[in-house]
Short mmCIF file of C-alpha atoms and ligand atoms in Angstrom, two decimals:
data_model
loop_
_atom_site.label_atom_id
_atom_site.label_comp_id
_atom_site.label_asym_id
_atom_site.label_seq_id
_atom_site.Cartn_x
_atom_site.Cartn_y
_atom_site.Cartn_z
CA MET A 81 -26.16 -74.24 -48.60
CA ILE A 82 -28.19 -72.97 -51.55
CA ILE A 83 -26.89 -73.13 -55.13
CA VAL A 84 -28.81 -71.39 -57.86
CA LEU A 85 -28.05 -72.73 -61.35
CA LYS A 86 -28.06 -70.55 -64.48
CA PRO A 87 -31.28 -70.81 -66.55
CA ASP A 88 -29.45 -72.48 -69.46
CA CYS A 89 -27.89 -75.27 -67.35
CA SER A 90 -28.96 -78.54 -68.97
CA GLN A 91 -30.69 -81.38 -67.11
CA GLN A 92 -27.69 -83.63 -67.77
CA LYS A 93 -25.28 -81.06 -66.27
CA THR A 94 -27.61 -80.60 -63.29
CA ASP A 95 -27.78 -84.37 -62.64
CA GLU A 96 -23.98 -84.75 -62.95
CA PHE A 97 -23.41 -81.86 -60.54
CA CYS A 98 -25.87 -83.26 -57.99
CA ARG A 99 -24.15 -86.64 -58.15
CA LEU A 100 -20.76 -85.00 -57.60
CA LEU A 101 -22.03 -83.10 -54.57
CA LYS A 102 -23.58 -86.22 -53.04
CA ASP A 103 -20.55 -88.43 -53.70
CA ASN A 104 -17.83 -85.97 -52.69
CA TYR A 105 -19.46 -84.29 -49.68
CA ASN A 106 -21.97 -86.79 -48.40
CA VAL A 107 -24.84 -84.31 -48.44
CA LYS A 108 -28.47 -84.67 -49.50
CA VAL A 109 -29.44 -82.51 -52.49
CA ASN A 110 -33.01 -81.20 -52.74
CA THR A 111 -33.82 -79.91 -56.20
CA TRP A 112 -36.42 -77.20 -56.79
CA ASN A 113 -37.22 -76.56 -60.46
CA GLY A 114 -38.63 -73.06 -60.91
CA VAL A 115 -39.73 -71.43 -64.16
CA HIS A 116 -36.54 -69.36 -64.55
CA SER A 117 -34.00 -71.28 -62.46
CA THR A 118 -33.14 -74.42 -60.61
CA VAL A 119 -32.28 -74.20 -56.94
CA LEU A 120 -30.26 -76.91 -55.23
CA GLY A 121 -30.67 -77.14 -51.44
CA LEU A 122 -27.80 -79.01 -49.73
CA ILE A 123 -28.66 -80.66 -46.42
CA GLY A 124 -25.98 -82.10 -44.13
CA ASP A 125 -22.56 -80.95 -43.06
CA THR A 126 -21.50 -78.49 -45.78
CA THR A 127 -18.50 -77.05 -43.88
CA ALA A 128 -16.05 -78.99 -46.11
CA ILE A 129 -17.46 -77.52 -49.29
CA ASP A 130 -15.33 -74.80 -50.86
CA ILE A 131 -17.82 -72.08 -51.71
CA ASP A 132 -15.40 -70.39 -54.13
CA TYR A 133 -15.03 -73.62 -56.14
CA ILE A 134 -18.80 -73.92 -56.45
CA ASP A 135 -19.10 -70.25 -57.44
CA ALA A 136 -16.45 -70.64 -60.09
CA GLN A 137 -18.47 -73.20 -62.11
CA ASP A 138 -19.78 -71.54 -65.26
CA PHE A 139 -23.29 -72.97 -64.85
CA VAL A 140 -23.69 -71.64 -61.29
CA GLU A 141 -25.52 -68.30 -60.87
CA SER A 142 -25.03 -67.90 -57.13
CA VAL A 143 -24.18 -69.81 -53.96
CA LYS A 144 -24.75 -68.99 -50.29
CA ARG A 145 -24.66 -70.62 -46.92
CA VAL A 146 -27.95 -70.91 -45.05
CA GLN A 147 -27.77 -69.97 -41.40
CA GLU A 148 -31.21 -71.21 -40.38
CA PRO A 149 -31.34 -74.78 -38.94
CA TYR A 150 -34.54 -75.58 -40.80
CA LYS A 151 -33.88 -76.47 -44.42
CA LYS A 152 -36.83 -78.15 -46.11
CA ALA A 153 -39.26 -75.71 -44.48
CA ASN A 154 -37.05 -72.77 -45.52
CA ARG A 155 -38.28 -70.51 -48.33
CA LYS A 156 -34.68 -70.21 -49.56
CA PHE A 157 -34.83 -73.90 -50.47
CA HIS A 158 -38.25 -73.65 -52.09
CA PRO A 159 -39.05 -70.10 -53.25
CA ASP A 160 -42.66 -70.85 -54.38
CA ASN A 161 -45.52 -71.17 -51.90
CA THR A 162 -46.45 -74.76 -51.06
CA VAL A 163 -50.03 -75.48 -52.02
CA ILE A 164 -51.75 -78.39 -50.32
CA GLU A 165 -54.55 -79.99 -52.24
CA LEU A 166 -57.12 -82.14 -50.50
CA ALA A 167 -58.99 -85.05 -52.03
CA ASN A 168 -62.03 -82.95 -52.94
CA GLY A 169 -59.93 -80.28 -54.70
CA VAL A 170 -59.77 -77.77 -51.83
CA LYS A 171 -56.42 -75.95 -52.00
CA ILE A 172 -54.61 -74.40 -49.01
CA GLY A 173 -51.87 -71.91 -49.76
CA ASP A 174 -52.88 -70.93 -53.33
CA GLY A 175 -53.93 -67.42 -52.38
CA SER A 176 -57.53 -68.37 -51.52
CA LEU A 177 -59.01 -68.26 -48.02
CA GLN A 178 -60.06 -71.63 -46.61
CA ILE A 179 -62.09 -71.87 -43.43
CA MET A 180 -62.04 -74.94 -41.22
CA ALA A 181 -64.94 -74.89 -38.78
CA GLY A 182 -66.72 -77.19 -36.36
CA PRO A 183 -66.95 -78.04 -32.71
CA CYS A 184 -64.05 -78.37 -30.31
CA SER A 185 -65.17 -81.96 -29.59
CA VAL A 186 -67.35 -84.34 -31.55
CA GLU A 187 -70.23 -85.09 -29.16
CA SER A 188 -72.91 -87.04 -31.14
CA GLU A 189 -73.91 -87.83 -34.74
CA GLU A 190 -76.70 -85.31 -34.63
CA GLN A 191 -74.35 -82.57 -33.35
CA ILE A 192 -71.49 -83.11 -35.80
CA VAL A 193 -73.65 -83.69 -38.89
CA GLY A 194 -75.86 -80.72 -38.05
CA ILE A 195 -72.86 -78.37 -37.52
CA ALA A 196 -71.14 -79.71 -40.65
CA LYS A 197 -74.17 -78.85 -42.78
CA SER A 198 -74.53 -75.35 -41.36
CA VAL A 199 -70.84 -74.38 -41.58
CA LYS A 200 -70.73 -75.68 -45.15
CA ASP A 201 -73.71 -73.45 -46.02
CA SER A 202 -71.74 -70.52 -44.56
CA GLY A 203 -68.73 -71.20 -46.77
CA ALA A 204 -66.48 -73.40 -44.66
CA SER A 205 -64.55 -75.84 -46.84
CA ILE A 206 -63.18 -78.18 -44.10
CA LEU A 207 -64.87 -79.67 -41.03
CA ARG A 208 -62.99 -79.63 -37.69
CA GLY A 209 -63.87 -81.76 -34.64
CA GLY A 210 -61.83 -83.31 -31.88
CA ALA A 211 -62.20 -87.03 -31.23
CA PHE A 212 -59.10 -87.45 -29.01
CA LYS A 213 -58.94 -84.43 -26.73
CA PRO A 214 -55.81 -83.17 -24.91
CA ARG A 215 -57.43 -81.74 -21.79
CA THR A 216 -55.62 -79.89 -19.02
CA SER A 217 -57.59 -81.83 -16.41
CA PRO A 218 -57.80 -85.65 -16.49
CA TYR A 219 -61.37 -85.28 -15.12
CA SER A 220 -62.58 -83.30 -18.13
CA PHE A 221 -64.25 -84.92 -21.18
CA GLN A 222 -61.53 -86.74 -23.10
CA GLY A 223 -63.39 -87.08 -26.41
CA LEU A 224 -65.39 -89.89 -28.04
CA LYS A 225 -62.10 -91.32 -29.44
CA ALA A 226 -62.55 -93.92 -32.20
CA GLU A 227 -66.32 -93.39 -32.20
CA GLY A 228 -65.66 -89.68 -32.71
CA LEU A 229 -63.58 -90.44 -35.81
CA ASP A 230 -66.44 -92.58 -37.20
CA LEU A 231 -68.89 -89.72 -36.60
CA LEU A 232 -66.60 -87.28 -38.41
CA LYS A 233 -66.59 -89.63 -41.39
CA GLU A 234 -70.41 -89.74 -41.27
CA ALA A 235 -70.44 -85.93 -41.36
CA ARG A 236 -68.02 -85.98 -44.31
CA LYS A 237 -70.30 -88.39 -46.13
CA ALA A 238 -73.31 -86.17 -45.46
CA THR A 239 -71.64 -82.95 -46.62
CA GLY A 240 -68.57 -83.77 -48.75
CA LEU A 241 -66.41 -81.66 -46.40
CA PRO A 242 -62.89 -83.00 -45.75
CA ILE A 243 -62.14 -83.46 -42.04
CA VAL A 244 -59.34 -82.29 -39.75
CA THR A 245 -58.89 -83.85 -36.33
CA GLU A 246 -56.17 -84.14 -33.71
CA ILE A 247 -53.88 -87.10 -33.19
CA MET A 248 -52.26 -87.65 -29.78
CA LYS A 249 -49.90 -90.56 -30.28
CA GLU A 250 -48.10 -92.43 -33.03
CA SER A 251 -49.79 -95.78 -32.40
CA HIS A 252 -53.02 -94.15 -33.64
CA ILE A 253 -51.68 -93.28 -37.10
CA ASP A 254 -53.37 -96.29 -38.74
CA MET A 255 -56.70 -95.22 -37.21
CA PHE A 256 -56.30 -91.81 -38.90
CA GLU A 257 -55.78 -93.34 -42.37
CA SER A 258 -58.87 -91.84 -43.89
CA VAL A 259 -58.65 -88.45 -42.08
CA ASP A 260 -57.99 -85.67 -44.65
CA ILE A 261 -55.80 -83.44 -42.42
CA ILE A 262 -54.16 -84.70 -39.21
CA GLN A 263 -53.82 -82.04 -36.53
CA VAL A 264 -50.87 -82.02 -34.18
CA GLY A 265 -51.97 -79.97 -31.21
CA ALA A 266 -50.00 -77.27 -29.41
CA ARG A 267 -49.14 -79.61 -26.58
CA ASN A 268 -47.63 -82.10 -28.98
CA MET A 269 -45.68 -79.68 -31.18
CA GLN A 270 -42.43 -81.04 -29.78
CA ASN A 271 -43.49 -84.74 -29.52
CA PHE A 272 -40.62 -85.60 -31.84
CA GLU A 273 -41.39 -89.32 -32.07
CA LEU A 274 -44.94 -88.49 -33.23
CA LEU A 275 -43.62 -85.94 -35.74
CA LYS A 276 -41.11 -88.47 -37.15
CA GLU A 277 -43.83 -91.06 -37.65
CA LEU A 278 -46.09 -88.50 -39.34
CA GLY A 279 -43.13 -87.70 -41.58
CA LYS A 280 -43.39 -91.23 -42.96
CA THR A 281 -46.97 -90.68 -44.13
CA ASN A 282 -48.08 -88.43 -46.97
CA LYS A 283 -50.97 -86.91 -45.04
CA PRO A 284 -51.45 -83.16 -44.77
CA ILE A 285 -50.47 -82.23 -41.22
CA LEU A 286 -51.89 -79.15 -39.43
CA LEU A 287 -49.02 -78.33 -37.03
CA LYS A 288 -50.11 -76.02 -34.26
CA ARG A 289 -47.60 -73.72 -32.63
CA GLY A 290 -46.65 -74.82 -29.08
CA LEU A 291 -47.92 -72.76 -26.16
CA SER A 292 -44.53 -71.17 -25.63
CA ALA A 293 -42.71 -72.03 -28.83
CA THR A 294 -40.56 -69.57 -30.69
CA ILE A 295 -41.03 -69.28 -34.42
CA GLU A 296 -37.79 -71.14 -35.01
CA GLU A 297 -38.82 -74.03 -32.69
CA TRP A 298 -42.13 -74.25 -34.57
CA LEU A 299 -40.37 -74.37 -37.93
CA MET A 300 -37.97 -77.01 -36.60
CA SER A 301 -40.99 -79.17 -35.69
CA ALA A 302 -42.21 -78.79 -39.27
CA GLU A 303 -38.71 -79.80 -40.36
CA TYR A 304 -39.06 -83.04 -38.31
CA ILE A 305 -42.11 -83.99 -40.41
CA MET A 306 -40.52 -82.89 -43.67
CA ALA A 307 -37.19 -84.59 -42.95
CA GLY A 308 -39.10 -87.92 -43.12
CA GLY A 309 -40.34 -87.10 -46.61
CA ASN A 310 -43.78 -85.57 -45.87
CA ASN A 311 -43.81 -82.02 -47.25
CA ASN A 312 -47.56 -81.53 -46.65
CA VAL A 313 -47.29 -79.34 -43.59
CA ILE A 314 -49.71 -76.51 -42.72
CA LEU A 315 -48.59 -74.22 -39.91
CA CYS A 316 -51.22 -73.08 -37.41
CA GLU A 317 -50.76 -69.97 -35.22
CA ARG A 318 -53.07 -70.47 -32.21
CA GLY A 319 -51.84 -67.95 -29.71
CA ILE A 320 -48.92 -68.15 -27.33
CA ARG A 321 -48.65 -67.76 -23.61
CA THR A 322 -47.77 -64.25 -22.41
CA TYR A 323 -48.25 -62.39 -19.10
CA GLU A 324 -51.66 -61.19 -20.37
CA ASN A 325 -54.49 -63.16 -18.89
CA PHE A 326 -57.56 -61.36 -20.22
CA THR A 327 -57.40 -63.70 -23.16
CA ARG A 328 -56.71 -67.45 -23.01
CA ASN A 329 -53.55 -66.91 -25.10
CA THR A 330 -52.13 -63.98 -27.10
CA LEU A 331 -52.58 -64.16 -30.86
CA ASP A 332 -49.15 -63.49 -32.40
CA VAL A 333 -50.32 -61.68 -35.57
CA SER A 334 -46.77 -60.81 -36.48
CA ALA A 335 -45.94 -64.51 -36.73
CA ILE A 336 -48.10 -64.70 -39.88
CA PRO A 337 -45.99 -62.47 -42.17
CA ILE A 338 -42.78 -63.59 -40.48
CA VAL A 339 -43.41 -67.31 -41.04
CA LYS A 340 -44.63 -66.66 -44.56
CA SER A 341 -41.38 -64.91 -45.37
CA LEU A 342 -39.16 -67.51 -43.67
CA SER A 343 -41.06 -70.50 -45.02
CA HIS A 344 -43.05 -71.59 -48.08
CA LEU A 345 -45.59 -73.51 -46.00
CA PRO A 346 -49.20 -72.31 -45.73
CA VAL A 347 -50.31 -70.61 -42.51
CA VAL A 348 -53.68 -71.05 -40.85
CA VAL A 349 -54.83 -69.09 -37.78
CA ASP A 350 -56.98 -70.28 -34.88
CA PRO A 351 -58.65 -67.24 -33.31
CA SER A 352 -60.78 -69.46 -31.03
CA HIS A 353 -57.96 -70.93 -28.94
CA ALA A 354 -56.00 -67.69 -29.22
CA SER A 355 -58.72 -65.70 -27.48
CA GLY A 356 -60.85 -68.14 -25.49
CA LYS A 357 -63.76 -65.75 -26.00
CA ALA A 358 -66.42 -65.97 -28.72
CA TRP A 359 -66.78 -62.21 -29.13
CA LEU A 360 -63.05 -61.86 -29.94
CA VAL A 361 -63.06 -64.51 -32.70
CA GLU A 362 -64.29 -62.07 -35.37
CA PRO A 363 -61.73 -59.25 -34.86
CA LEU A 364 -58.84 -61.71 -34.49
CA ALA A 365 -59.90 -63.63 -37.59
CA MET A 366 -60.15 -60.37 -39.56
CA ALA A 367 -56.68 -59.36 -38.39
CA ALA A 368 -55.31 -62.78 -39.43
CA VAL A 369 -56.75 -62.47 -42.95
CA ALA A 370 -55.40 -58.89 -43.26
CA ALA A 371 -51.98 -60.17 -42.19
CA GLY A 372 -51.95 -62.80 -44.94
CA ALA A 373 -53.26 -66.03 -43.42
CA ASP A 374 -54.14 -68.76 -45.92
CA GLY A 375 -56.93 -70.04 -43.73
CA LEU A 376 -58.66 -70.05 -40.39
CA ILE A 377 -59.79 -72.74 -38.00
CA ILE A 378 -62.82 -71.66 -35.98
CA GLU A 379 -64.82 -73.43 -33.26
CA VAL A 380 -68.56 -73.57 -33.91
CA HIS A 381 -71.11 -75.28 -31.62
CA ASN A 382 -74.91 -75.62 -31.91
CA ASP A 383 -75.29 -75.01 -28.15
CA PRO A 384 -72.14 -73.38 -26.78
CA ALA A 385 -73.53 -73.09 -23.22
CA HIS A 386 -73.70 -76.88 -23.04
CA ALA A 387 -70.61 -77.81 -25.11
CA LEU A 388 -68.48 -80.56 -23.56
CA SER A 389 -65.34 -78.47 -24.24
CA ASP A 390 -64.49 -74.88 -25.12
CA GLY A 391 -68.05 -73.52 -25.13
CA ALA A 392 -66.92 -70.02 -24.16
CA GLN A 393 -64.93 -69.58 -27.35
CA SER A 394 -67.40 -71.32 -29.68
CA LEU A 395 -69.59 -69.36 -32.12
CA THR A 396 -73.15 -70.44 -32.84
CA PRO A 397 -73.81 -71.39 -36.48
CA ALA A 398 -75.66 -68.03 -36.93
CA GLN A 399 -72.69 -66.09 -35.51
CA PHE A 400 -70.27 -68.07 -37.65
CA ASP A 401 -72.34 -67.28 -40.73
CA LYS A 402 -71.94 -63.53 -40.12
CA VAL A 403 -68.23 -63.81 -39.40
CA ALA A 404 -67.53 -65.97 -42.47
CA LYS A 405 -69.39 -63.41 -44.71
CA LYS A 406 -67.20 -60.60 -43.35
CA LEU A 407 -64.02 -62.66 -43.76
CA PHE A 408 -64.75 -63.54 -47.42
CA LYS A 409 -65.64 -59.89 -48.07
CA LEU A 410 -62.34 -58.74 -46.58
CA LYS A 411 -60.41 -61.38 -48.54
CA ASP A 412 -62.14 -60.25 -51.76
CA ALA A 413 -61.25 -56.63 -51.14
CA LEU A 414 -57.61 -57.55 -50.41
CA SER A 415 -57.39 -59.72 -53.55
CA ARG A 416 -58.77 -56.93 -55.70
CA GLU A 417 -56.14 -54.62 -54.19
CA ASP A 418 -53.41 -57.08 -55.24
CA ASP A 419 -54.58 -57.20 -58.90
C1 LIG B 1771 -58.14 -77.90 -30.46
O1 LIG B 1771 -57.98 -77.56 -31.63
O2 LIG B 1771 -59.26 -78.26 -30.00
C2 LIG B 1771 -57.00 -77.79 -29.55
C3 LIG B 1771 -56.93 -78.50 -28.40
O3 LIG B 1771 -56.07 -76.92 -29.97
P1 LIG B 1771 -54.63 -76.50 -29.32
O4 LIG B 1771 -53.74 -77.68 -29.51
O5 LIG B 1771 -54.26 -75.32 -30.18
O6 LIG B 1771 -54.83 -76.10 -27.90
MN1 LIG B 1772 -60.94 -76.54 -28.44
#
């Protein structure tokens, strides 16, 4: 249930009313203070609440029941966009375009530091790189694991770029303490125990959409993290499984505006895993920016032909440079249009 208070409702009145709701109906009350109004989001069983009684209060502007099962992730509970700020000041969700780039897997110090320097020169603001890899085959390269995390930190030290890397299980959370953004991969989108534990941290979480997840299931996974108190969730559309097999997955471009209207969370798009083909990364990335994505996550490798994972979809640093230039140009043109 959403209750919008009148602009002149005092803080004291707001506090008293929240207390009454909590005590009488055993619900949690989320307060969002906007410039012109205060919105109360009630979470829990609200069936016993008499909507007419609430509406009759002279300090209440409007009241409505929320049908969607996700509450904290719901834009109705939090009308403003969530902006996630990283340690070095990079902001995701503030209307800018942030590009995360780097190899699928961290392979060596030389590789990750070299790629980090080149993607930074091309305008990337966050370095990606997998240390723990969820591979379809148990015989494929599984990542450098803890050593990979150390190498990412070396690359961060060398460039100042914050790092994003994937976690596979909750017992690793302590190991990820100094990671700037923790990625939850598509295969773990419904690993609810992992999501609950991440909800107890205050780390930004990049939550990838599951291979066959509906938008509502994806938002419910975000809700799992937020229900624990961690509101720093970034949604990542990375393609879903359809009957089409020309591409590795099918990029759901429509999910971008849909999720941005249903939720206040920032949306990042992964054109690399969506397509599986390097030549398709540019057009899909352009489509994502045009559709309103707050950022992109793109795989870049110094030697794609010999990459230990996902070489076919990886751009070379030179290709990435060209793509990044086009993306920023498009973003600039769209922003000018908005002014
Ligand atoms: C990755 O980012 O390297 C990855 C494995 O992504 P996804 O979970 O989207 O497949
Ligand atoms: Mn990959």
